[in-house]
mmCIF file with all atom_site columns, C-alpha atoms in Angstrom:
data_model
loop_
_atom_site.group_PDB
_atom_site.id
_atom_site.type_symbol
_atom_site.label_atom_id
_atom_site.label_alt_id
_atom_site.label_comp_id
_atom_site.label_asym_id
_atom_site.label_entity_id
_atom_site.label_seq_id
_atom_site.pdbx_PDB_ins_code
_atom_site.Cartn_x
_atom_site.Cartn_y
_atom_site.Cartn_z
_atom_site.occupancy
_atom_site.B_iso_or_equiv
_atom_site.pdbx_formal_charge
_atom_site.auth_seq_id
_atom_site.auth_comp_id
_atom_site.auth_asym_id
_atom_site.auth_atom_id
_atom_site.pdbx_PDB_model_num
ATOM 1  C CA . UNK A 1 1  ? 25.085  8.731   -0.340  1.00 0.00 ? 1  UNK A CA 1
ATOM 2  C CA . UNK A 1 2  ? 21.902  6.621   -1.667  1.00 0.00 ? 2  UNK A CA 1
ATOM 3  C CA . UNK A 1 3  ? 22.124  4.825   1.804   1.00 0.00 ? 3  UNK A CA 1
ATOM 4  C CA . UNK A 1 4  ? 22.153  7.567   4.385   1.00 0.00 ? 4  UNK A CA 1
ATOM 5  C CA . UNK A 1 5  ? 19.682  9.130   2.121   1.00 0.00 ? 5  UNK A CA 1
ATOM 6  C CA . UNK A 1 6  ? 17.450  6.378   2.480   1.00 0.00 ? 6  UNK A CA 1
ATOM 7  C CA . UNK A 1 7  ? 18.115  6.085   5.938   1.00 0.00 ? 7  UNK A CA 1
ATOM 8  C CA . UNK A 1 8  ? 16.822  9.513   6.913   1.00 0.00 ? 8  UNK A CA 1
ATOM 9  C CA . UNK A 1 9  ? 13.607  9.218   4.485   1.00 0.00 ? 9  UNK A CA 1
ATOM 10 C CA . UNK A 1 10 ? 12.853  5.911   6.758   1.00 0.00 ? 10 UNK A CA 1
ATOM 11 C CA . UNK A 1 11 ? 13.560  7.391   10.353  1.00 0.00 ? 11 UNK A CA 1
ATOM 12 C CA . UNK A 1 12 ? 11.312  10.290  8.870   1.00 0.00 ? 12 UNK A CA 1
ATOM 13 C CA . UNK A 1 13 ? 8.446   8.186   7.888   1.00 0.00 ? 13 UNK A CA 1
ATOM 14 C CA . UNK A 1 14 ? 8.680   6.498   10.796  1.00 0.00 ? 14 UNK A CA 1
ATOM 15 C CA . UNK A 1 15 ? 8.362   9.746   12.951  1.00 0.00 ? 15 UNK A CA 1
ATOM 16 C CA . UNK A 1 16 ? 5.255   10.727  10.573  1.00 0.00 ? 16 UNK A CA 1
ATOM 17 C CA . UNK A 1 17 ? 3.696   7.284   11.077  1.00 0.00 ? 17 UNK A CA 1
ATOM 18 C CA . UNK A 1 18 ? 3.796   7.516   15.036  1.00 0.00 ? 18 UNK A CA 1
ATOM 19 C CA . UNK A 1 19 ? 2.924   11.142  14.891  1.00 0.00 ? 19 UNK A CA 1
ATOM 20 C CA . UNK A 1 20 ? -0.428  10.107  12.976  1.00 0.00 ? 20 UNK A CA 1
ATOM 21 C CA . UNK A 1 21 ? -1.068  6.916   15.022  1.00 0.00 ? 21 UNK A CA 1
ATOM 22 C CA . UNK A 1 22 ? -1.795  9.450   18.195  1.00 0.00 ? 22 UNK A CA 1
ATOM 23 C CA . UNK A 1 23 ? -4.654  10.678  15.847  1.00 0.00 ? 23 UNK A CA 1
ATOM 24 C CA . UNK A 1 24 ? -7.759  7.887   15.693  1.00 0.00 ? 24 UNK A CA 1
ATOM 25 C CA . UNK A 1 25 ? -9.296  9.763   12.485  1.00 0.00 ? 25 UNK A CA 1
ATOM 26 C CA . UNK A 1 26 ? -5.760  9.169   10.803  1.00 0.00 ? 26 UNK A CA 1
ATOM 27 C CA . UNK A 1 27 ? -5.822  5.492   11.439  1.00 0.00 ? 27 UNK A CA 1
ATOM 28 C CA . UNK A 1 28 ? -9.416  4.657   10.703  1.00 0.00 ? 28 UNK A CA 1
ATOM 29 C CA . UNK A 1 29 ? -8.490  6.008   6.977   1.00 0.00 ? 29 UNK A CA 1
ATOM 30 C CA . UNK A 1 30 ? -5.159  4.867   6.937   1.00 0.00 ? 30 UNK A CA 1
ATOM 31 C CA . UNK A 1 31 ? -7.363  1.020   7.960   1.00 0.00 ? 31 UNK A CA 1
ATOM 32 C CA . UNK A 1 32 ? -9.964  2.050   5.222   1.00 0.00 ? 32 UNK A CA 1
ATOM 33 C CA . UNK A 1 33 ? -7.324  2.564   2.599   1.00 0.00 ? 33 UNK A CA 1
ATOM 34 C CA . UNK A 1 34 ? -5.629  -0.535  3.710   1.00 0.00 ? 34 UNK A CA 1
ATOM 35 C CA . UNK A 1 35 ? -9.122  -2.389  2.971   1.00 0.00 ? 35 UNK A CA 1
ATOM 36 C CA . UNK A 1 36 ? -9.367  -0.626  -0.232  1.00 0.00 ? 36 UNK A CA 1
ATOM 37 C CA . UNK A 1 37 ? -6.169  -1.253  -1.049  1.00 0.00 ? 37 UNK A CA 1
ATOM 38 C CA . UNK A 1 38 ? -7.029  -5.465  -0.838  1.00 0.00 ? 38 UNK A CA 1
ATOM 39 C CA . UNK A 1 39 ? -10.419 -5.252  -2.399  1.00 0.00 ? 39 UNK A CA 1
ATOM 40 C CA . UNK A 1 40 ? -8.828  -3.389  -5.855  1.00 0.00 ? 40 UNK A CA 1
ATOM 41 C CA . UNK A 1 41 ? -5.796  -5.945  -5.432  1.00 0.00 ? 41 UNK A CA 1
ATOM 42 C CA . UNK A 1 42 ? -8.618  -8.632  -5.233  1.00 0.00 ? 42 UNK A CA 1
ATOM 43 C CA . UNK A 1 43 ? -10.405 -7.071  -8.214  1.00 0.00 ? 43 UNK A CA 1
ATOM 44 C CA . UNK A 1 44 ? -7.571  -7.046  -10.151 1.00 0.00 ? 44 UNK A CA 1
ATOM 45 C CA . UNK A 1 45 ? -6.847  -10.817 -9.863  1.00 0.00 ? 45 UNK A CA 1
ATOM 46 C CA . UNK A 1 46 ? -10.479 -11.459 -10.903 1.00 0.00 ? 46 UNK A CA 1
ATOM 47 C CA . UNK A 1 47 ? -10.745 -9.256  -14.153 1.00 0.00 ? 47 UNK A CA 1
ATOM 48 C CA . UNK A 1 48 ? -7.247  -10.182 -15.231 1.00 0.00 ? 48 UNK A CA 1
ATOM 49 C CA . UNK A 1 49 ? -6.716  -14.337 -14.399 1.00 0.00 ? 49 UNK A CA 1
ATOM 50 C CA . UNK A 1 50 ? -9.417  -14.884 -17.565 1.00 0.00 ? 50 UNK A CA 1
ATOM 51 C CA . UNK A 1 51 ? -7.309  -12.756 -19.745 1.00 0.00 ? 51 UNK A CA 1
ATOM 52 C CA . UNK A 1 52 ? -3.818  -14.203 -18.355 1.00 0.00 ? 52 UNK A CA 1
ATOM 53 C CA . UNK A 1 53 ? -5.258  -17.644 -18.900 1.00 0.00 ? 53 UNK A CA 1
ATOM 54 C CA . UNK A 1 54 ? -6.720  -16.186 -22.780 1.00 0.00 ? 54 UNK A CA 1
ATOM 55 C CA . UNK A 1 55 ? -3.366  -14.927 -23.862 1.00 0.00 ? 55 UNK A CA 1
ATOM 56 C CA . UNK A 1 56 ? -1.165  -18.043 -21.578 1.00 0.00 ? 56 UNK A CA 1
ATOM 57 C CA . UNK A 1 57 ? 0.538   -15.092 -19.410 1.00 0.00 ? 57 UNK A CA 1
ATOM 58 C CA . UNK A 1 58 ? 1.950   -16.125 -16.216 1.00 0.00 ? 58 UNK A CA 1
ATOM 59 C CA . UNK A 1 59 ? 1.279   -14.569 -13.172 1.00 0.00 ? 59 UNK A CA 1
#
């Protein structure tokens, strides 16, 4: 049951996704919260890798 239930919450996100790619709005955000998205992820790796190194945690 997990797989077919899986399987329709895919074909329906992937129905949603074209849906919004018709709309330009919808994929300038969805680009902006991409970039977002990167720059936080880039953040993080900044503030944390002097406290990883501090404490000898790997990642």
């Amino acid at each position: 049951m997990q797989g077919t239930l899986d399987e329709k919450v895919m074909k329906s996100l992937q129905e949603i996704s074209q849906e919004a790619s018709q709309y330009p709005l919808m994929m300038e955000l969805m680009e902006k919260e991409r970039a977002i998205s990167v720059l936080i992820d880039d953040l993080n790796k900044i503030i944390f890798k002097p406290l990883s190194e501090v404490y000898d945690i790997e990642g």
